[in-house]
């Protein structure tokens, strides 16, 4: 009986195909290419790439002209083949032509993108696959433009924006994060400078300015009426402050304050409540840029009292001399313990970590503990060793919360009841919590009422 061949040698892999030898592979490709026009085009382009960039560009141009010149409708059945053709052409430009000549590659890639309007008008594309393909290719556009350099890419992309704003504003905007900053700067320099941009052009200029690090261009792209809005003005002010342009930052912040007869510190009406986080961040940044560090710290403490941001607290502590940080921490922990949202205060103290203070909060504000918090089981594990009463309160709150979800979680509730009993057994007789029997009886009564078990 003939020996059964191993499966590994029959699997289609690069190694096994290489073992066939160049002559046999060439025959197979000729045979396959004769039956597949797309494969034959790909083979012709690969051969052209071996000759040189000009020959490959010529082959790419032929396919671009064919795709752009066709007026035939593309049904949903033929759409996948067209999309594959476009992907293959894109890869040839990016992977084969760009390493040979980035200037030629950028010209062909721009022509590839320019196929979109004509294709969109004649392709049946209920799923929206065509625009997704072009949007995804903006990363390659940025890479090829960066490889071509600012002197080449700047004029090419600038012409596309100037003459074909829609959809090029969207494509360049999407790809701007991957552009070489030098390309972004050159592209910005080539755009009209005298008139403030509007609409799509303003949006793409804003993204390019972000990439180029051109703060003035970024600000010019924002209409005056938008710059006077508190959130937008705060963003402008913060950027100016971080650029050490304190006077301009203050002016931008003041220009966007809410106009009111009764103004509080933050430029809002006396009963308007706390400022937005964007406004608060801008105010702090401007104060720091102005060198008014005590006032900046005061504003940061005010924000910490609202948000319990660990980042704010770290900044405050880092500025303090030795030993003063203890007082600052005590102040912060007290703010957390008395925060209007007990769960936010508990989360901050557990994350810092300040377990003793967290346990005290759980005991003092047991009625405000929400058992549905995702981190509650983790907190129980960290507290149960040294602060069993606080852990017991969290476990019981968790059990009550899960009970509300119905019969599907009955097993988990029962496990929590057992866990609560085990923790209760470790407490002394002076424990202030309700005894386990009373808790279990109350939970049982609620479970029967809700038909959990």
Coordinates of C-alpha atoms in Angstrom, one line a residue:
X1 CA 0.0 0.0 0.0
X2 CA 1.4 3.4 -1.0
X3 CA 2.5 5.6 1.9
X4 CA 0.1 8.4 2.5
X5 CA 1.8 11.8 1.8
X6 CA 2.0 14.3 4.6
X7 CA -0.5 17.1 4.7
X8 CA 2.2 19.7 5.4
X9 CA 3.8 19.2 2.0
X10 CA 0.4 19.7 0.2
X11 CA -0.7 22.9 2.0
X12 CA -0.5 26.0 -0.1
X13 CA 2.3 28.0 1.5
X14 CA 5.1 30.2 0.4
X15 CA 7.7 27.6 1.3
X16 CA 5.9 24.8 -0.6
X17 CA 5.3 26.9 -3.6
X18 CA 9.0 28.0 -3.7
X19 CA 9.9 24.3 -3.8
X20 CA 8.1 24.0 -7.1
X21 CA 10.9 26.0 -8.7
X22 CA 10.8 29.2 -10.8
X23 CA 10.0 27.5 -14.1
X24 CA 6.9 25.6 -12.8
X25 CA 5.6 28.7 -10.9
X26 CA 6.0 30.8 -14.1
X27 CA 3.9 28.2 -16.0
X28 CA 1.2 28.2 -13.4
X29 CA 1.1 32.0 -13.3
X30 CA 0.8 32.2 -17.1
X31 CA -2.0 29.7 -17.0
X32 CA -3.8 31.5 -14.2
X33 CA -3.3 34.9 -15.8
X34 CA -4.8 33.8 -19.1
X35 CA -8.0 33.1 -17.3
X36 CA -8.0 36.1 -14.9
X37 CA -7.6 39.6 -16.4
X38 CA -7.0 41.2 -12.9
X39 CA -4.2 38.7 -12.2
X40 CA -2.6 39.3 -15.6
X41 CA -2.6 43.1 -15.0
X42 CA -1.0 42.6 -11.6
X43 CA 1.7 40.4 -13.2
X44 CA 2.3 43.0 -15.9
X45 CA 2.7 45.7 -13.2
X46 CA 5.1 43.5 -11.2
X47 CA 7.2 43.0 -14.2
X48 CA 7.2 46.7 -15.0
X49 CA 8.3 47.4 -11.5
X50 CA 11.4 45.3 -12.1
X51 CA 12.2 47.4 -15.1
X52 CA 11.8 50.8 -13.4
X53 CA 9.5 53.5 -11.9
X54 CA 8.6 55.0 -15.3
X55 CA 7.5 51.7 -16.8
X56 CA 5.4 50.9 -13.7
X57 CA 3.9 54.4 -13.7
X58 CA 2.9 53.8 -17.3
X59 CA 1.1 50.6 -16.5
X60 CA -0.7 52.2 -13.6
X61 CA -1.8 55.1 -15.8
X62 CA -3.3 52.7 -18.2
X63 CA -5.5 51.2 -15.5
X64 CA -6.4 54.6 -14.0
X65 CA -7.5 55.8 -17.4
X66 CA -9.6 52.7 -18.0
X67 CA -11.3 53.0 -14.6
X68 CA -11.9 56.7 -15.0
X69 CA -13.1 56.6 -18.5
X70 CA -15.7 53.9 -18.1
X71 CA -19.3 54.9 -17.9
X72 CA -20.8 51.5 -17.3
X73 CA -23.0 50.9 -14.3
X74 CA -21.5 48.5 -11.7
X75 CA -24.1 46.3 -10.1
X76 CA -23.9 44.9 -6.6
X77 CA -22.7 41.6 -8.1
X78 CA -19.7 43.2 -9.8
X79 CA -18.9 45.6 -6.9
X80 CA -16.6 43.2 -5.0
X81 CA -14.4 42.7 -8.1
X82 CA -14.1 46.5 -8.6
X83 CA -13.2 47.1 -5.0
X84 CA -10.5 44.4 -5.2
X85 CA -9.2 46.0 -8.4
X86 CA -9.0 49.4 -6.6
X87 CA -7.3 47.8 -3.6
X88 CA -4.8 46.1 -5.8
X89 CA -4.0 49.3 -7.7
X90 CA -3.6 51.1 -4.4
X91 CA -1.1 48.6 -3.1
X92 CA 0.9 48.7 -6.3
X93 CA 1.2 52.5 -6.0
X94 CA 2.1 52.4 -2.3
X95 CA 4.2 49.3 -2.0
X96 CA 5.9 49.1 -5.4
X97 CA 6.0 52.6 -7.0
X98 CA 6.6 54.7 -3.9
X99 CA 9.9 53.1 -2.9
X100 CA 11.1 53.6 -6.5
X101 CA 9.9 57.2 -7.0
X102 CA 7.7 58.9 -4.4
X103 CA 6.9 61.8 -6.7
X104 CA 5.4 59.6 -9.4
X105 CA 3.6 57.6 -6.7
X106 CA 2.0 60.7 -5.2
X107 CA 0.7 61.8 -8.6
X108 CA -0.8 58.3 -9.3
X109 CA -2.3 58.2 -5.8
X110 CA -4.0 61.6 -6.3
X111 CA -5.3 60.2 -9.6
X112 CA -6.5 57.1 -7.8
X113 CA -8.5 59.3 -5.3
X114 CA -9.9 61.4 -8.1
X115 CA -11.6 58.2 -9.4
X116 CA -14.0 58.4 -6.5
X117 CA -16.6 61.0 -7.8
X118 CA -17.1 59.1 -11.1
X119 CA -17.2 55.7 -9.4
X120 CA -19.7 56.9 -6.8
X121 CA -22.1 57.9 -9.5
X122 CA -22.1 54.5 -11.2
X123 CA -21.5 51.9 -8.5
X124 CA -24.4 50.2 -6.7
X125 CA -23.1 50.5 -3.2
X126 CA -25.9 50.2 -0.6
X127 CA -23.4 49.1 2.1
X128 CA -21.2 52.2 1.6
X129 CA -18.1 50.2 0.9
X130 CA -16.7 52.5 -1.7
X131 CA -16.4 55.6 0.4
X132 CA -15.0 53.5 3.3
X133 CA -12.3 52.2 1.0
X134 CA -11.2 55.7 0.0
X135 CA -11.4 57.0 3.6
X136 CA -9.2 54.2 4.8
X137 CA -6.7 55.0 2.1
X138 CA -6.0 58.4 3.6
X139 CA -3.4 56.8 5.8
X140 CA -1.5 55.7 2.7
X141 CA -2.0 59.2 1.2
X142 CA -0.3 60.7 4.2
X143 CA 2.6 58.2 4.1
X144 CA 3.3 58.7 0.3
X145 CA 3.0 62.5 0.7
X146 CA 5.4 62.5 3.6
X147 CA 7.8 60.3 1.6
X148 CA 7.6 62.7 -1.4
X149 CA 8.5 65.6 0.9
X150 CA 7.1 69.2 1.3
X151 CA 8.4 70.6 -1.9
X152 CA 6.6 67.9 -3.9
X153 CA 3.6 67.1 -1.8
X154 CA 2.7 70.7 -0.8
X155 CA 1.9 71.9 -4.3
X156 CA 0.2 68.6 -5.4
X157 CA -2.1 68.5 -2.4
X158 CA -2.6 72.2 -2.4
X159 CA -3.8 72.0 -6.0
X160 CA -6.2 69.2 -5.1
X161 CA -7.7 71.3 -2.2
X162 CA -7.9 74.5 -4.3
X163 CA -9.6 72.9 -7.3
X164 CA -11.5 70.0 -5.8
X165 CA -12.3 71.0 -2.3
X166 CA -15.0 68.4 -1.9
X167 CA -14.0 65.6 -1.2
X168 CA -10.3 66.5 -0.9
X169 CA -10.9 68.5 2.3
X170 CA -12.2 65.4 3.9
X171 CA -9.4 63.1 2.7
X172 CA -6.6 65.5 3.7
X173 CA -8.2 66.2 7.0
X174 CA -8.5 62.5 7.7
X175 CA -4.9 61.8 6.8
X176 CA -3.5 64.9 8.4
X177 CA -2.5 63.1 11.6
X178 CA 0.0 60.9 9.6
X179 CA 1.5 63.8 7.6
X180 CA 5.0 64.9 8.1
X181 CA 4.7 68.2 9.9
X182 CA 6.9 69.8 7.2
X183 CA 4.5 68.8 4.6
X184 CA 1.6 70.2 6.6
X185 CA 3.4 73.5 7.0
X186 CA 4.2 73.7 3.3
X187 CA 0.6 72.9 2.4
X188 CA -0.7 75.6 4.8
X189 CA 1.7 78.1 3.3
X190 CA 0.4 77.4 -0.2
X191 CA -3.2 78.1 0.7
X192 CA -4.8 81.5 0.4
X193 CA -3.7 83.7 3.3
X194 CA -5.6 86.9 2.9
X195 CA -9.2 85.8 3.6
X196 CA -10.3 83.8 6.7
X197 CA -11.2 80.3 5.6
X198 CA -14.7 79.0 6.1
X199 CA -16.6 75.7 5.8
X200 CA -14.7 72.6 4.8
X201 CA -11.5 74.6 4.1
X202 CA -11.5 75.9 7.6
X203 CA -11.9 72.4 9.1
X204 CA -9.0 71.0 7.1
X205 CA -6.8 74.0 7.8
X206 CA -7.5 73.5 11.5
X207 CA -6.3 69.9 11.3
X208 CA -3.2 70.8 9.2
X209 CA -2.4 73.6 11.6
X210 CA -2.6 71.1 14.5
X211 CA -0.1 68.8 12.7
X212 CA 2.1 71.6 11.7
X213 CA 2.2 73.2 15.1
X214 CA 1.0 76.5 13.6
X215 CA -1.2 78.0 16.4
X216 CA -1.9 81.2 14.4
X217 CA -3.2 79.3 11.5
X218 CA -5.3 77.2 13.8
X219 CA -6.9 80.3 15.4
X220 CA -7.5 82.0 12.1
X221 CA -9.6 79.0 11.0
X222 CA -12.1 79.6 13.8
X223 CA -14.9 82.2 13.0
X224 CA -15.1 85.2 15.4
X225 CA -18.6 84.2 16.5
X226 CA -17.4 80.7 17.4
X227 CA -14.3 82.1 19.2
X228 CA -16.7 84.0 21.5
X229 CA -18.4 80.8 22.6
X230 CA -17.2 79.7 26.1
X231 CA -16.0 76.2 25.1
X232 CA -14.3 77.3 21.9
X233 CA -12.8 80.4 23.5
X234 CA -11.5 78.3 26.4
X235 CA -9.8 76.0 23.9
X236 CA -8.1 78.9 22.2
X237 CA -7.0 80.4 25.5
X238 CA -5.5 77.2 26.7
X239 CA -3.5 76.7 23.6
X240 CA -2.2 80.3 23.8
X241 CA -1.3 79.8 27.4
X242 CA 0.6 76.6 26.8
X243 CA 2.5 78.5 24.0
X244 CA 3.5 81.1 26.7
X245 CA 1.4 83.8 25.1
X246 CA -0.4 84.7 28.3
X247 CA -1.7 88.1 27.3
X248 CA -3.4 86.7 24.2
X249 CA -4.7 83.8 26.1
X250 CA -6.3 86.1 28.7
X251 CA -7.9 88.1 25.9
X252 CA -9.3 85.0 24.3
X253 CA -10.7 83.8 27.7
X254 CA -12.2 87.2 28.5
X255 CA -13.8 87.5 25.1
X256 CA -15.6 84.2 25.5
X257 CA -16.9 84.8 29.0
X258 CA -20.7 84.6 29.5
X259 CA -22.1 88.1 29.5
X260 CA -24.1 88.5 32.7
X261 CA -25.1 91.3 35.1
X262 CA -24.1 89.2 38.1
X263 CA -20.7 87.6 37.5
X264 CA -18.9 85.2 39.8
X265 CA -15.1 84.6 39.7
X266 CA -15.5 82.4 36.5
X267 CA -17.3 85.1 34.5
X268 CA -20.7 83.3 34.8
X269 CA -23.9 84.3 36.5
X270 CA -23.9 83.9 40.3
X271 CA -26.3 81.0 40.1
X272 CA -24.9 79.4 36.9
X273 CA -23.1 76.7 38.8
X274 CA -19.5 75.4 38.3
X275 CA -17.6 76.2 35.1
X276 CA -17.1 73.6 32.5
X277 CA -14.0 71.5 32.7
X278 CA -12.7 73.0 29.5
X279 CA -13.1 76.5 30.9
X280 CA -11.5 75.5 34.2
X281 CA -8.5 74.0 32.4
X282 CA -8.1 77.1 30.3
X283 CA -8.4 79.4 33.4
X284 CA -5.7 77.4 35.2
X285 CA -3.4 77.4 32.1
X286 CA -3.8 81.2 31.6
X287 CA -3.1 81.9 35.3
X288 CA 0.0 79.8 35.2
X289 CA 1.2 81.4 32.0
X290 CA 0.7 84.8 33.7
X291 CA 2.9 83.6 36.7
X292 CA -0.1 83.8 39.1
X293 CA 0.6 80.4 40.6
X294 CA -1.2 80.8 43.9
X295 CA -4.4 81.7 42.1
X296 CA -3.8 78.8 39.7
X297 CA -3.5 76.5 42.6
X298 CA -6.7 77.9 44.1
X299 CA -8.5 77.3 40.9
X300 CA -7.1 73.8 40.7
X301 CA -8.3 73.0 44.2
X302 CA -11.7 74.3 43.3
X303 CA -11.7 71.9 40.3
X304 CA -10.5 69.0 42.4
X305 CA -13.3 69.6 44.8
X306 CA -15.7 69.0 41.9
X307 CA -14.0 66.3 40.0
X308 CA -11.6 64.6 42.5
X309 CA -9.1 64.4 39.7
X310 CA -6.0 62.5 40.9
X311 CA -3.9 64.4 38.2
X312 CA -4.8 67.8 39.7
X313 CA -3.9 66.6 43.2
X314 CA -0.5 65.3 42.0
X315 CA 0.3 68.7 40.4
X316 CA -0.7 70.5 43.6
X317 CA 1.4 68.2 45.8
X318 CA 4.4 68.3 43.5
X319 CA 4.7 72.1 44.0
X320 CA 4.6 71.9 47.8
X321 CA 7.7 71.9 50.1
X322 CA 8.5 68.9 52.2
X323 CA 5.9 68.1 54.9
X324 CA 3.3 70.4 53.5
X325 CA 2.1 67.6 51.3
X326 CA 0.6 65.8 54.3
X327 CA -1.7 68.7 55.0
X328 CA -2.7 68.9 51.3
X329 CA -3.5 65.2 51.3
X330 CA -5.6 65.6 54.4
X331 CA -7.5 68.4 52.7
X332 CA -8.0 66.3 49.6
X333 CA -9.2 63.2 51.5
X334 CA -11.6 65.4 53.4
X335 CA -13.0 66.7 50.1
X336 CA -13.4 63.2 48.9
X337 CA -15.1 62.1 52.1
X338 CA -17.7 64.9 51.8
X339 CA -18.1 64.9 48.1
X340 CA -21.8 65.1 47.0
X341 CA -21.3 61.8 45.1
X342 CA -20.2 59.2 47.7
X343 CA -19.3 56.7 45.1
X344 CA -17.0 59.1 43.3
X345 CA -15.3 59.9 46.6
X346 CA -14.9 56.2 47.4
X347 CA -13.5 55.5 44.0
X348 CA -10.9 58.3 44.4
X349 CA -9.8 57.1 47.8
X350 CA -9.5 53.5 46.7
X351 CA -7.5 54.4 43.6
X352 CA -5.1 56.8 45.4
X353 CA -4.9 54.6 47.6
X354 CA -6.2 55.8 51.0
X355 CA -7.8 52.7 52.3
X356 CA -8.4 53.9 55.8
X357 CA -10.2 57.0 54.6
X358 CA -12.1 54.9 52.1
X359 CA -13.3 52.5 54.8
X360 CA -14.4 55.4 56.9
X361 CA -16.4 56.9 54.0
X362 CA -18.1 53.5 53.4
X363 CA -19.1 53.2 57.1
X364 CA -20.2 56.9 57.5
X365 CA -22.2 57.0 54.3
X366 CA -23.4 53.4 54.1
X367 CA -26.8 54.4 52.8
X368 CA -25.3 56.1 49.8
X369 CA -23.2 53.1 48.6
X370 CA -24.4 51.9 45.2
X371 CA -23.9 48.2 44.9
X372 CA -23.9 48.2 41.1
X373 CA -20.5 49.8 40.8
X374 CA -18.2 47.7 38.6
X375 CA -15.2 47.9 41.0
X376 CA -17.1 47.0 44.2
X377 CA -15.9 43.3 44.3
X378 CA -12.3 44.5 43.9
X379 CA -12.7 47.0 46.7
X380 CA -14.1 44.4 49.0
X381 CA -11.0 42.2 48.4
X382 CA -8.7 45.1 49.3
X383 CA -10.6 46.2 52.4
X384 CA -11.7 42.9 54.0
X385 CA -8.4 42.3 55.8
X386 CA -8.0 45.5 57.8
X387 CA -11.4 47.1 57.4
X388 CA -13.9 44.2 57.5
X389 CA -16.9 46.4 58.5
X390 CA -16.5 48.6 55.3
X391 CA -16.1 45.4 53.2
X392 CA -19.3 44.0 54.8
X393 CA -21.2 47.2 53.8
X394 CA -20.0 46.9 50.2
X395 CA -20.9 43.2 50.0
X396 CA -24.3 43.9 51.3
X397 CA -24.8 46.8 49.0
X398 CA -23.8 44.5 46.1
X399 CA -26.2 41.8 47.1
X400 CA -29.1 44.3 47.3
X401 CA -28.2 45.8 43.9
X402 CA -28.0 42.4 42.2
X403 CA -31.3 41.3 43.8
X404 CA -33.0 44.0 41.7
X405 CA -31.9 42.3 38.5
X406 CA -34.2 39.3 39.1
X407 CA -33.9 35.5 39.1
X408 CA -31.0 35.3 36.6
X409 CA -28.5 36.4 39.3
X410 CA -30.0 34.4 42.2
X411 CA -26.9 32.3 42.5
X412 CA -24.6 35.3 42.7
X413 CA -26.8 36.9 45.3
X414 CA -26.7 33.7 47.4
X415 CA -22.9 33.7 47.1
X416 CA -22.8 37.3 48.3
X417 CA -25.0 36.5 51.3
X418 CA -22.5 33.7 52.2
X419 CA -19.6 36.1 51.8
X420 CA -21.4 38.7 54.0
X421 CA -22.0 36.0 56.7
X422 CA -18.3 35.1 56.7
X423 CA -17.2 38.7 57.1
X424 CA -19.8 39.3 59.8
X425 CA -18.4 36.4 61.8
X426 CA -15.0 38.1 62.0
X427 CA -16.5 41.3 63.5
X428 CA -16.5 41.8 67.3
X429 CA -19.7 42.3 69.3
X430 CA -19.4 46.0 69.1
X431 CA -19.9 46.1 65.4
X432 CA -22.2 48.9 64.4
X433 CA -23.7 47.1 61.4
X434 CA -27.0 45.2 61.4
X435 CA -26.5 41.6 62.5
X436 CA -26.3 39.0 59.7
X437 CA -29.6 37.3 60.6
X438 CA -31.5 40.6 60.3
X439 CA -29.8 41.4 57.0
X440 CA -30.4 38.0 55.5
X441 CA -34.1 38.0 56.6
X442 CA -34.7 41.4 55.0
X443 CA -33.0 40.2 51.8
X444 CA -35.0 37.0 51.8
X445 CA -38.3 39.0 52.2
X446 CA -37.3 41.2 49.3
X447 CA -36.4 38.2 47.2
X448 CA -39.7 36.6 47.8
X449 CA -41.5 39.8 46.9
X450 CA -39.6 40.0 43.6
X451 CA -39.8 36.2 43.1
X452 CA -36.0 35.9 42.8
X453 CA -36.0 32.6 44.6

